[in-house]
mmCIF file of C-alpha atoms and ligand atoms in Angstrom:
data_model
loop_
_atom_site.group_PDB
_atom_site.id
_atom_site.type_symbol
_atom_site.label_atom_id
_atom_site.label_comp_id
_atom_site.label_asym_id
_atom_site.label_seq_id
_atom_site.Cartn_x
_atom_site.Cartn_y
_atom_site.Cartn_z
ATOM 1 C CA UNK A 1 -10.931 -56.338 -33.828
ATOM 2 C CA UNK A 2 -11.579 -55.624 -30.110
ATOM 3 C CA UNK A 3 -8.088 -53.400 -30.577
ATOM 4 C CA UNK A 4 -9.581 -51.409 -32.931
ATOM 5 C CA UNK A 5 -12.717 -51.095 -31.333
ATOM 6 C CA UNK A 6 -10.506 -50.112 -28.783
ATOM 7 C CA UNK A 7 -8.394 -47.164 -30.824
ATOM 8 C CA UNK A 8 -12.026 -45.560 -32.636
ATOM 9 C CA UNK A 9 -12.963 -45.650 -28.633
ATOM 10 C CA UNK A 10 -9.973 -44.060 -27.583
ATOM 11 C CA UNK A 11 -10.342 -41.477 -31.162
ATOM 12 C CA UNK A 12 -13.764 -40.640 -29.880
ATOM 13 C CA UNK A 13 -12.447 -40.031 -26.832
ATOM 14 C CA UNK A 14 -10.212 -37.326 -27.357
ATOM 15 C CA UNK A 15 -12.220 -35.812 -30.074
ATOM 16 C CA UNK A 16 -15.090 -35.570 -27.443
ATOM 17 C CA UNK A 17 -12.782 -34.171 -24.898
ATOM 18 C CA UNK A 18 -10.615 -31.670 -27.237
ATOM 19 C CA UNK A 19 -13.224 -30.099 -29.315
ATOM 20 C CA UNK A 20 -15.125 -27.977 -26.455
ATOM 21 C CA UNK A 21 -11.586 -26.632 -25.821
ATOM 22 C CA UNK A 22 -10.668 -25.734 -29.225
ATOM 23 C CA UNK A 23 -13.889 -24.526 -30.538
ATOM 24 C CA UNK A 24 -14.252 -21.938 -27.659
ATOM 25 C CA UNK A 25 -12.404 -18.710 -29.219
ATOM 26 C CA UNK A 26 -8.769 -18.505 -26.961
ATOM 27 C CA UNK A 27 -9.485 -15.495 -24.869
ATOM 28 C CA UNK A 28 -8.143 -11.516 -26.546
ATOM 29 C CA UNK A 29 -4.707 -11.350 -25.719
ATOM 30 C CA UNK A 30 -5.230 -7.510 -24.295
ATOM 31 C CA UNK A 31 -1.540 -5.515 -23.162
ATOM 32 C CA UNK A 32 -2.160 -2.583 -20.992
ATOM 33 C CA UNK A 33 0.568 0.065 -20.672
ATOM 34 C CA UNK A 34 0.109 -0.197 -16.740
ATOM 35 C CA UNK A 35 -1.710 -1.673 -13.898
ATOM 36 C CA UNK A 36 -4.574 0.550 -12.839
ATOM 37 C CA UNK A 37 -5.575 0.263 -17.089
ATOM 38 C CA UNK A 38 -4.859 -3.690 -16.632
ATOM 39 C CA UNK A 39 -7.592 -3.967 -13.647
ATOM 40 C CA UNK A 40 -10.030 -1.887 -15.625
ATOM 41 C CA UNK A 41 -9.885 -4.098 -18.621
ATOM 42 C CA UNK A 42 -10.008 -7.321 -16.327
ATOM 43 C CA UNK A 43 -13.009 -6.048 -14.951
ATOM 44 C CA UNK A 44 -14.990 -5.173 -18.567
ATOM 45 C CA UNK A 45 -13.243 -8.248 -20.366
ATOM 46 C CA UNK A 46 -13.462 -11.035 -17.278
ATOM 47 C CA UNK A 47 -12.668 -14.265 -19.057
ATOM 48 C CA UNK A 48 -13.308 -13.276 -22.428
ATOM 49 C CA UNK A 49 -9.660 -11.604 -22.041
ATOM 50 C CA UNK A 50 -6.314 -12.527 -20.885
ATOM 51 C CA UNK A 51 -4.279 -8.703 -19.729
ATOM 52 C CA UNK A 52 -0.566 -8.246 -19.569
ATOM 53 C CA UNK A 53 0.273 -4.948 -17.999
ATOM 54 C CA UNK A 54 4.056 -3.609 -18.735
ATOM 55 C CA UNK A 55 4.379 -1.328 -15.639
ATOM 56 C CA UNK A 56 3.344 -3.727 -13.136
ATOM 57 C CA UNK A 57 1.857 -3.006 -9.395
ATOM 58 C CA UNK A 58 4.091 -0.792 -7.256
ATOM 59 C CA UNK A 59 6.262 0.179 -10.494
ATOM 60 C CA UNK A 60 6.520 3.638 -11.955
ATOM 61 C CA UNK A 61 5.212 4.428 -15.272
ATOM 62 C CA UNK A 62 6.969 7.738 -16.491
ATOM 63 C CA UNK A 63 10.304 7.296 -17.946
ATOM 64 C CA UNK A 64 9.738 3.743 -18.534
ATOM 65 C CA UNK A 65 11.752 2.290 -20.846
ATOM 66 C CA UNK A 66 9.992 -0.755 -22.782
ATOM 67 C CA UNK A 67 12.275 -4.156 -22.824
ATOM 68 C CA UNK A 68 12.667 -6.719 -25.966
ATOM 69 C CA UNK A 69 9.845 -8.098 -24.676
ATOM 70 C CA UNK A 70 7.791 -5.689 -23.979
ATOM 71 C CA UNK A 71 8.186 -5.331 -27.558
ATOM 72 C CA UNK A 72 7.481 -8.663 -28.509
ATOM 73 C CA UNK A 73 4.102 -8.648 -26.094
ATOM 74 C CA UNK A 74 2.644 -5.451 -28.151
ATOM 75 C CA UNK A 75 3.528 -7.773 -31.398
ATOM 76 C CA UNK A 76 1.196 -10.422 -30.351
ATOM 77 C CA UNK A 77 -1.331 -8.606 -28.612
ATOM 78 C CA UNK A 78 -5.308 -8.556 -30.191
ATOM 79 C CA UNK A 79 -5.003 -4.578 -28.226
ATOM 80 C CA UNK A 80 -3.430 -2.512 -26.923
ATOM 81 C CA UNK A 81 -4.432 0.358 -24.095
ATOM 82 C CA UNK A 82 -2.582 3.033 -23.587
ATOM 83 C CA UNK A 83 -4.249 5.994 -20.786
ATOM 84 C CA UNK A 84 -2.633 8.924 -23.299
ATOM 85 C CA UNK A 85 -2.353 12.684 -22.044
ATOM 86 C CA UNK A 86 1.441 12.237 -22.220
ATOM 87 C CA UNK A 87 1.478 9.501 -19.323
ATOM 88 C CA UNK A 88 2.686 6.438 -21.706
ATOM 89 C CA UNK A 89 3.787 7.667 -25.226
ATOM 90 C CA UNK A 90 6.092 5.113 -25.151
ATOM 91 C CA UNK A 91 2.806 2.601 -25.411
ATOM 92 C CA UNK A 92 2.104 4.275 -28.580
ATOM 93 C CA UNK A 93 5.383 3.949 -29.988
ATOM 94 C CA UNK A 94 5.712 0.408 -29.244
ATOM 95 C CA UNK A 95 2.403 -0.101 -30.704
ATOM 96 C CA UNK A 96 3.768 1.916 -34.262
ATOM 97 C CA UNK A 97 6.777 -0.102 -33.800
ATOM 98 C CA UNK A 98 5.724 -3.117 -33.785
ATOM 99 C CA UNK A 99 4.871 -4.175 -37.422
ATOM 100 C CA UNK A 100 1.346 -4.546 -36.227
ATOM 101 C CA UNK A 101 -1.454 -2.244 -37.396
ATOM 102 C CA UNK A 102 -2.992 -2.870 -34.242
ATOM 103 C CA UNK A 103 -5.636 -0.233 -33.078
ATOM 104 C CA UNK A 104 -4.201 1.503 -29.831
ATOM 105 C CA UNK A 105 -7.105 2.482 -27.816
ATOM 106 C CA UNK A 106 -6.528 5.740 -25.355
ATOM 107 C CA UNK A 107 -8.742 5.035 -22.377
ATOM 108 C CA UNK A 108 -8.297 8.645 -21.351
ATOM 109 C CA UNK A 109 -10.684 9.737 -24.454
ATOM 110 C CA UNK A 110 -13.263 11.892 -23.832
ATOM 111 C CA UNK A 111 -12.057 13.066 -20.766
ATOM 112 C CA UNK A 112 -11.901 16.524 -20.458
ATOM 113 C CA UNK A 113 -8.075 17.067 -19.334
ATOM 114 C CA UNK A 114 -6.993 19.538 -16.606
ATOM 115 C CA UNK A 115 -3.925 21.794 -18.089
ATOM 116 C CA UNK A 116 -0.484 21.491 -16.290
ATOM 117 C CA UNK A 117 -0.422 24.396 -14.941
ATOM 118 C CA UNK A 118 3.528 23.779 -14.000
ATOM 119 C CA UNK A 119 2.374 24.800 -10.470
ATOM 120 C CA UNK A 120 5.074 22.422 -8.769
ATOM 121 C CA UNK A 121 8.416 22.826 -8.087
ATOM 122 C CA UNK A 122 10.954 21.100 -9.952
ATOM 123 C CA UNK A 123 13.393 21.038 -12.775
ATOM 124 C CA UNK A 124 12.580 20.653 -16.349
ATOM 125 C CA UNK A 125 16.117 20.077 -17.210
ATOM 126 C CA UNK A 126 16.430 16.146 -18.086
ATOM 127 C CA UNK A 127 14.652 15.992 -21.304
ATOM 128 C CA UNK A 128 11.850 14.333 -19.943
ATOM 129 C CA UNK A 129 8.601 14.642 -22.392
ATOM 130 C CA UNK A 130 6.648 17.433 -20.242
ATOM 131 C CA UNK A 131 3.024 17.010 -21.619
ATOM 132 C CA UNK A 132 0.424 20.435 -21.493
ATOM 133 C CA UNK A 133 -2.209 18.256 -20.002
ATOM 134 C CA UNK A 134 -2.316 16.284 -16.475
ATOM 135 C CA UNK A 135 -2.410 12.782 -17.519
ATOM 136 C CA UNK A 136 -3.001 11.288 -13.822
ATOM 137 C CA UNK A 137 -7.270 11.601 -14.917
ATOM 138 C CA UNK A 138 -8.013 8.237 -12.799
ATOM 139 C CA UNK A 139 -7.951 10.037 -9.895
ATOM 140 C CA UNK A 140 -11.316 11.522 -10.608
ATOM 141 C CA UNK A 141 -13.913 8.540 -10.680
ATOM 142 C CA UNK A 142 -16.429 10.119 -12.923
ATOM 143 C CA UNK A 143 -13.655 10.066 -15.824
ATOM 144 C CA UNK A 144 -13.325 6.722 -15.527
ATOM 145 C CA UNK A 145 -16.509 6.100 -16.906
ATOM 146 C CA UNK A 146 -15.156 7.389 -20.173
ATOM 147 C CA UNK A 147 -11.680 4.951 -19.496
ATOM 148 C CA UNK A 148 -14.447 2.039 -19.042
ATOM 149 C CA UNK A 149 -16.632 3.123 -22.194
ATOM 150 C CA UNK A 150 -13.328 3.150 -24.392
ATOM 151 C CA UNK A 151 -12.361 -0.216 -23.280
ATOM 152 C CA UNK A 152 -15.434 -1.853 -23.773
ATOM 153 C CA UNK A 153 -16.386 -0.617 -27.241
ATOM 154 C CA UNK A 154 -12.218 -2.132 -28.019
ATOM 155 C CA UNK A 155 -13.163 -4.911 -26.618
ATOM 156 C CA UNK A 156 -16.399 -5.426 -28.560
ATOM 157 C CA UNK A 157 -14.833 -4.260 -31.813
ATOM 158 C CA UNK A 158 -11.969 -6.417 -31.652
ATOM 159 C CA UNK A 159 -14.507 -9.561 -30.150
ATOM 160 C CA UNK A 160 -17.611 -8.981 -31.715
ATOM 161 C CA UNK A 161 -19.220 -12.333 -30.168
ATOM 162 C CA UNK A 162 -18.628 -10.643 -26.347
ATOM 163 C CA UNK A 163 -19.974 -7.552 -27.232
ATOM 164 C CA UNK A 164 -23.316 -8.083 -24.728
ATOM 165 C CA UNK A 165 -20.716 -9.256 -22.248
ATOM 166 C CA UNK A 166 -18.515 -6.256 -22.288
ATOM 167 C CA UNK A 167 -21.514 -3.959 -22.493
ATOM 168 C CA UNK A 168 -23.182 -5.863 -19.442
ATOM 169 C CA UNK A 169 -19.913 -5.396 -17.436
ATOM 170 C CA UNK A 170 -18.928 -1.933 -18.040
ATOM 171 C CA UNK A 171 -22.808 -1.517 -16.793
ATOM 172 C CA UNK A 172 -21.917 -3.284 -13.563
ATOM 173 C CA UNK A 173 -18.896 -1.968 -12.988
ATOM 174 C CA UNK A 174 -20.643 1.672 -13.747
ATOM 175 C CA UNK A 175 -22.692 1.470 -10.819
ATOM 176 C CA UNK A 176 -19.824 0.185 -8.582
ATOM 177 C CA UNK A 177 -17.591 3.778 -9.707
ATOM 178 C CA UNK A 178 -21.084 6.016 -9.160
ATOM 179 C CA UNK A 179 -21.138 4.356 -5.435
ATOM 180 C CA UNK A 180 -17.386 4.874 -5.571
ATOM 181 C CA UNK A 181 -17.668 8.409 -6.739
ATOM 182 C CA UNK A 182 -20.834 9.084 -3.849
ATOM 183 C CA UNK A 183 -18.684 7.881 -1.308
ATOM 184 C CA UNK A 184 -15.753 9.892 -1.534
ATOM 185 C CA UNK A 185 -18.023 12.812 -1.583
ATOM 186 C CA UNK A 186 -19.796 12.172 1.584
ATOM 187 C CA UNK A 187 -16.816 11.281 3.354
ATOM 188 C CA UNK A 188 -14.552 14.065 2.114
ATOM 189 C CA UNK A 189 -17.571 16.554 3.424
ATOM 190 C CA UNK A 190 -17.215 15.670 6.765
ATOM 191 C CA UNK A 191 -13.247 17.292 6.699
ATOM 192 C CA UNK A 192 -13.288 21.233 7.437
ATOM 193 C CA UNK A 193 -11.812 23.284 4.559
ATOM 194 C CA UNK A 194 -8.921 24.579 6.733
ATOM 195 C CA UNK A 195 -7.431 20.927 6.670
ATOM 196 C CA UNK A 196 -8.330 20.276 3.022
ATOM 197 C CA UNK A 197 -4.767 20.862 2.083
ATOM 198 C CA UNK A 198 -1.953 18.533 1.309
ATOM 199 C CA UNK A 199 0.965 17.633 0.268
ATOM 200 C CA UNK A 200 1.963 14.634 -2.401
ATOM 201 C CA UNK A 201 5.538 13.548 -3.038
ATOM 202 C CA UNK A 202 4.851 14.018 -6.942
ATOM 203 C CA UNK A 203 1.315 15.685 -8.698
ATOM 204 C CA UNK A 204 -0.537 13.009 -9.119
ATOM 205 C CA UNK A 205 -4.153 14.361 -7.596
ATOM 206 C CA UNK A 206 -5.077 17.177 -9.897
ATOM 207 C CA UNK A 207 -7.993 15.631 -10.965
ATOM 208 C CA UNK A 208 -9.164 14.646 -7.270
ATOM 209 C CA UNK A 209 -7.885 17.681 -5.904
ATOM 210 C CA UNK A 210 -10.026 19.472 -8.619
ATOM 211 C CA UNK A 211 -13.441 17.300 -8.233
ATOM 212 C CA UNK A 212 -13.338 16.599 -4.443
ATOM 213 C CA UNK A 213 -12.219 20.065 -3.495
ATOM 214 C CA UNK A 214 -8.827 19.044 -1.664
ATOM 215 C CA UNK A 215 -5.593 21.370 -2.361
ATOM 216 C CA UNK A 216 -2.864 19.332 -3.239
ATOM 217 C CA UNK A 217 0.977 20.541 -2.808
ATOM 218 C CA UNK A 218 3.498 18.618 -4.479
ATOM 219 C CA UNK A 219 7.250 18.318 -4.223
ATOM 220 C CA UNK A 220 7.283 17.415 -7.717
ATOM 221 C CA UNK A 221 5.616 17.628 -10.938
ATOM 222 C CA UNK A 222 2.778 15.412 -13.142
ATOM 223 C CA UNK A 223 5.778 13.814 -14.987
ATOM 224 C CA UNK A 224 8.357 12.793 -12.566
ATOM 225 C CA UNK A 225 8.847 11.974 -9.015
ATOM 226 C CA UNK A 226 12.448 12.580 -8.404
ATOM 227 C CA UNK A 227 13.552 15.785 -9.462
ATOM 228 C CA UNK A 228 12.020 18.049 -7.118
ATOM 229 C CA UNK A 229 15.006 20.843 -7.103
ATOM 230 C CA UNK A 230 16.510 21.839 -3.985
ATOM 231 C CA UNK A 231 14.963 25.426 -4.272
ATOM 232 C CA UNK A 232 11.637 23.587 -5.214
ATOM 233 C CA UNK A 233 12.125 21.959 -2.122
ATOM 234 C CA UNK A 234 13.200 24.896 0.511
ATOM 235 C CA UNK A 235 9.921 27.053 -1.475
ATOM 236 C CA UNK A 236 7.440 24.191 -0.835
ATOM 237 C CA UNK A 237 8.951 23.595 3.227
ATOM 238 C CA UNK A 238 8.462 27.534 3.677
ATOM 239 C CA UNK A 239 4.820 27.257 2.206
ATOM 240 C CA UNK A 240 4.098 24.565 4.852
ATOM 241 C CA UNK A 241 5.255 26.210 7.587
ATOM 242 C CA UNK A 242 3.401 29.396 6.005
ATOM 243 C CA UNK A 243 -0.412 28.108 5.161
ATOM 244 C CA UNK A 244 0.106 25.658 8.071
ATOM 245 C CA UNK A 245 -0.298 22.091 5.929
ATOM 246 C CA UNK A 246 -1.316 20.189 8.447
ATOM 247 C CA UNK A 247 -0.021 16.621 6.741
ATOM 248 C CA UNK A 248 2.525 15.149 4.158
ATOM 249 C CA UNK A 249 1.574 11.766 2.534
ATOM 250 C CA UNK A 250 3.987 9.547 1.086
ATOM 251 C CA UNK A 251 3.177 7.621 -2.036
ATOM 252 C CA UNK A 252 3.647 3.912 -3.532
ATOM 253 C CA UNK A 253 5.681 4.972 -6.616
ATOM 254 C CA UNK A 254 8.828 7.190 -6.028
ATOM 255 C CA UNK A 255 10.783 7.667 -3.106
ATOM 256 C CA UNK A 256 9.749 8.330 0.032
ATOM 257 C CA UNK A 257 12.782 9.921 1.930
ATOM 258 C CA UNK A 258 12.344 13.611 0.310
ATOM 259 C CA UNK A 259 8.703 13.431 1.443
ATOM 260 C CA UNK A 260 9.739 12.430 4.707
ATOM 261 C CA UNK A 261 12.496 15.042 4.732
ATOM 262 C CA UNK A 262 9.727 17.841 3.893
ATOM 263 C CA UNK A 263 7.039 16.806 6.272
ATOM 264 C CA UNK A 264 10.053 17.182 9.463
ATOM 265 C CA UNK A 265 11.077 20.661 8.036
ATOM 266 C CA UNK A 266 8.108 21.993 7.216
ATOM 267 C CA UNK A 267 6.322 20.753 10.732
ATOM 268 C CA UNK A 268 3.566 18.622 8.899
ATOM 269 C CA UNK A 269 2.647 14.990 9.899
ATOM 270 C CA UNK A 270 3.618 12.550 7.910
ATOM 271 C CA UNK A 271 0.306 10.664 6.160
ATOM 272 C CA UNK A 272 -0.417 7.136 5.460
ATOM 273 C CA UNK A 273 0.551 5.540 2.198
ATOM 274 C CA UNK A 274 -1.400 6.779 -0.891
ATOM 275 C CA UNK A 275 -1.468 5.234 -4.447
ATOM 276 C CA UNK A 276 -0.960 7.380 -7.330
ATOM 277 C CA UNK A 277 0.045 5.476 -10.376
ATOM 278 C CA UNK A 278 0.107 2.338 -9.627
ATOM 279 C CA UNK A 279 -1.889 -0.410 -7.794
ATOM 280 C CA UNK A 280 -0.361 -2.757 -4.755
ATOM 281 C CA UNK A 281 0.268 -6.265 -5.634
ATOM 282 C CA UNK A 282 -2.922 -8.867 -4.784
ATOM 283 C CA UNK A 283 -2.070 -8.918 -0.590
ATOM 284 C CA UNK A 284 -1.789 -4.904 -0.942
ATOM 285 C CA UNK A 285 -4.472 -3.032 0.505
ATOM 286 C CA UNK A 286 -5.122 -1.266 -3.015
ATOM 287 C CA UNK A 287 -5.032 -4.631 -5.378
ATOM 288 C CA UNK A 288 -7.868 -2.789 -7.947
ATOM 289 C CA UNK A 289 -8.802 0.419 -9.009
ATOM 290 C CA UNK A 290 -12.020 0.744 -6.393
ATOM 291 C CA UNK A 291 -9.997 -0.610 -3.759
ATOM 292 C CA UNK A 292 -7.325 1.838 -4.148
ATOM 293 C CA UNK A 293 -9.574 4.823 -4.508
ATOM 294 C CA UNK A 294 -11.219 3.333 -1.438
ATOM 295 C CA UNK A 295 -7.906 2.701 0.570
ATOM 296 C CA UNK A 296 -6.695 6.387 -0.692
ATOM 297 C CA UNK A 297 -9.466 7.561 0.598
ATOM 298 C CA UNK A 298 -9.411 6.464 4.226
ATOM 299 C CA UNK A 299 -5.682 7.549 4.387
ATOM 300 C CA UNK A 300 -6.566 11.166 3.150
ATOM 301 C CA UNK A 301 -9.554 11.512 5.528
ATOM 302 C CA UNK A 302 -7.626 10.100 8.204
ATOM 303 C CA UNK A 303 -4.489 12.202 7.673
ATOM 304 C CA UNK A 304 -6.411 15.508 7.186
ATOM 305 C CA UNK A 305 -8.412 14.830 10.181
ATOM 306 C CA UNK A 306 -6.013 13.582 12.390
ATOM 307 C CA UNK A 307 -4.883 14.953 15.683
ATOM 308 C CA UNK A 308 -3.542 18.423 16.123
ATOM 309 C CA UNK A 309 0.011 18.877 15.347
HETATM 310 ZN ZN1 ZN B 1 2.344 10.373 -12.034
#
């Protein structure tokens, strides 16, 4: 008797303690195509949402190449986000491709894309997908309130129950990207016009270079960040040395050596660190989307203001 007083003790127990647990919904399995998309959607979908970004912090997203399980993540995945403009149509196919009719929401939607004008100087010759539209349009903050919008009405359409919650965090995080978007204003006044001109390893800063007012040279185009040609190369040194660039920034994705090489030949300083594509890991200074627009920020207005070469 007192045994099984005992086991409908120990019954009630576990009931008590396992049905909280299972009777909260499991959080949206969300997979992002890459990691500035995966910190937006953290940030809209908190804990409501568990994110799995393919092209991880510090990686390169054009030319990926999805894995098997890559593959197997868009299978199981509530959503999927892809940014669009030609930046990740292998997102889209993986999404097709994986049995799933799964909605594939383009965060870029509603943004209203800057051409590619093919104003860089590289070669088109290794059958890499070269898009008619920019796709780099985080770099201009007040798009990002459309990436943000798209993201939460996914979210709420795939979770209807978090729907206030997504709304009420796309709101926060609005007003964070509008103080964002302020700042980078004020700050980029204060930098003459004559040193508002730059150079990028590949051209990733239409968009900012477009809504900030900053000229941005790059070695390579919006698709690619290694095939600047050696003509492309010896063209962009002599416009350097012509319009007097004052200063060369390397950038997290790509390699750094041709930028390095360009900056000694054409006479430019060579900048900080900038990121384009990608976020840093979590000790990086640019962990999250603000933090990298912030940390871009202070290495542009430090490297275009920085002593006389
Ligand atoms: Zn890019």
């Amino acid at each position: 008797m007192n045994r099984l007083v005992a086991l409908v003790a120990l019954a009630l127990a576990v009931l008590l303690t396992t049905t909280p647990a299972t009777a909260r919904a499991a959080p949206l399995e969300v997979v992002a195509s890459f990691s500035i998309l995966g910190d937006l959607v953290r940030e809209v979908g908190t804990d409501r949402v568990r994110v799995t970004t393919l092209v991880g912090p510090d990686e390169d997203a054009h030319g990926f190449q999805p894995r098997p399980s890559d593959a197997r993540l868009a299978r199981e995945a509530d959503l999927i986000v892809a940014n669009g403009l030609g930046f990740d149509p292998w997102m889209e196919r993986l999404a097709r491709s994986s049995g799933h009719p799964r909605a594939v929401v383009v965060a870029s939607e509603g943004v209203t894309p800057l051409k590619d004008t093919g104003d860089h100087r590289h070669s088109h010759g290794h059958g890499h997908n070269h898009g008619a539209f920019d796709p780099h349009a985080w770099q201009d903050v007040a798009n990002v309130r459309h990436y943000v919008a798209n993201i939460a009405a996914a979210l709420a359409a795939a979770d209807p129950d978090g729907a206030t919650h997504y709304r009420e965090n796309a709101n926060r995080y609005g007003r964070e990207l509008d103080a964002l978007d302020a700042d980078i204003q004020t700050r980029l006044a204060a930098v003459p016009d004559a040193s508002r001109k730059i150079v990028t390893a590949h051209d990733a800063f239409g968009y900012f270079g477009h809504t900030y007012g900053v000229r941005f040279l790059a070695a390579a185009g919006v698709s690619n960040h290694s095939e600047a040609s050696a003509a492309g190369v010896a063209r962009l040194v002599r416009q350097l040395r012509r319009e007097a660039v004052p200063v060369v920034f390397i950038e997290n994705v790509g390699d750094p050596r041709l930028i390095d090489r360009i900056a000694r030949e054409g006479g430019a300083r060579l900048g900080g660190k900038l990121y384009s594509d990608a976020l840093s890991g979590p000790d990086g200074p640019a962990p999250t989307y603000l933090k990298m627009m912030r940390h871009n920020l202070e290495v542009l207005v430090e490297g275009m203001t920085g002593a006389d070469r």
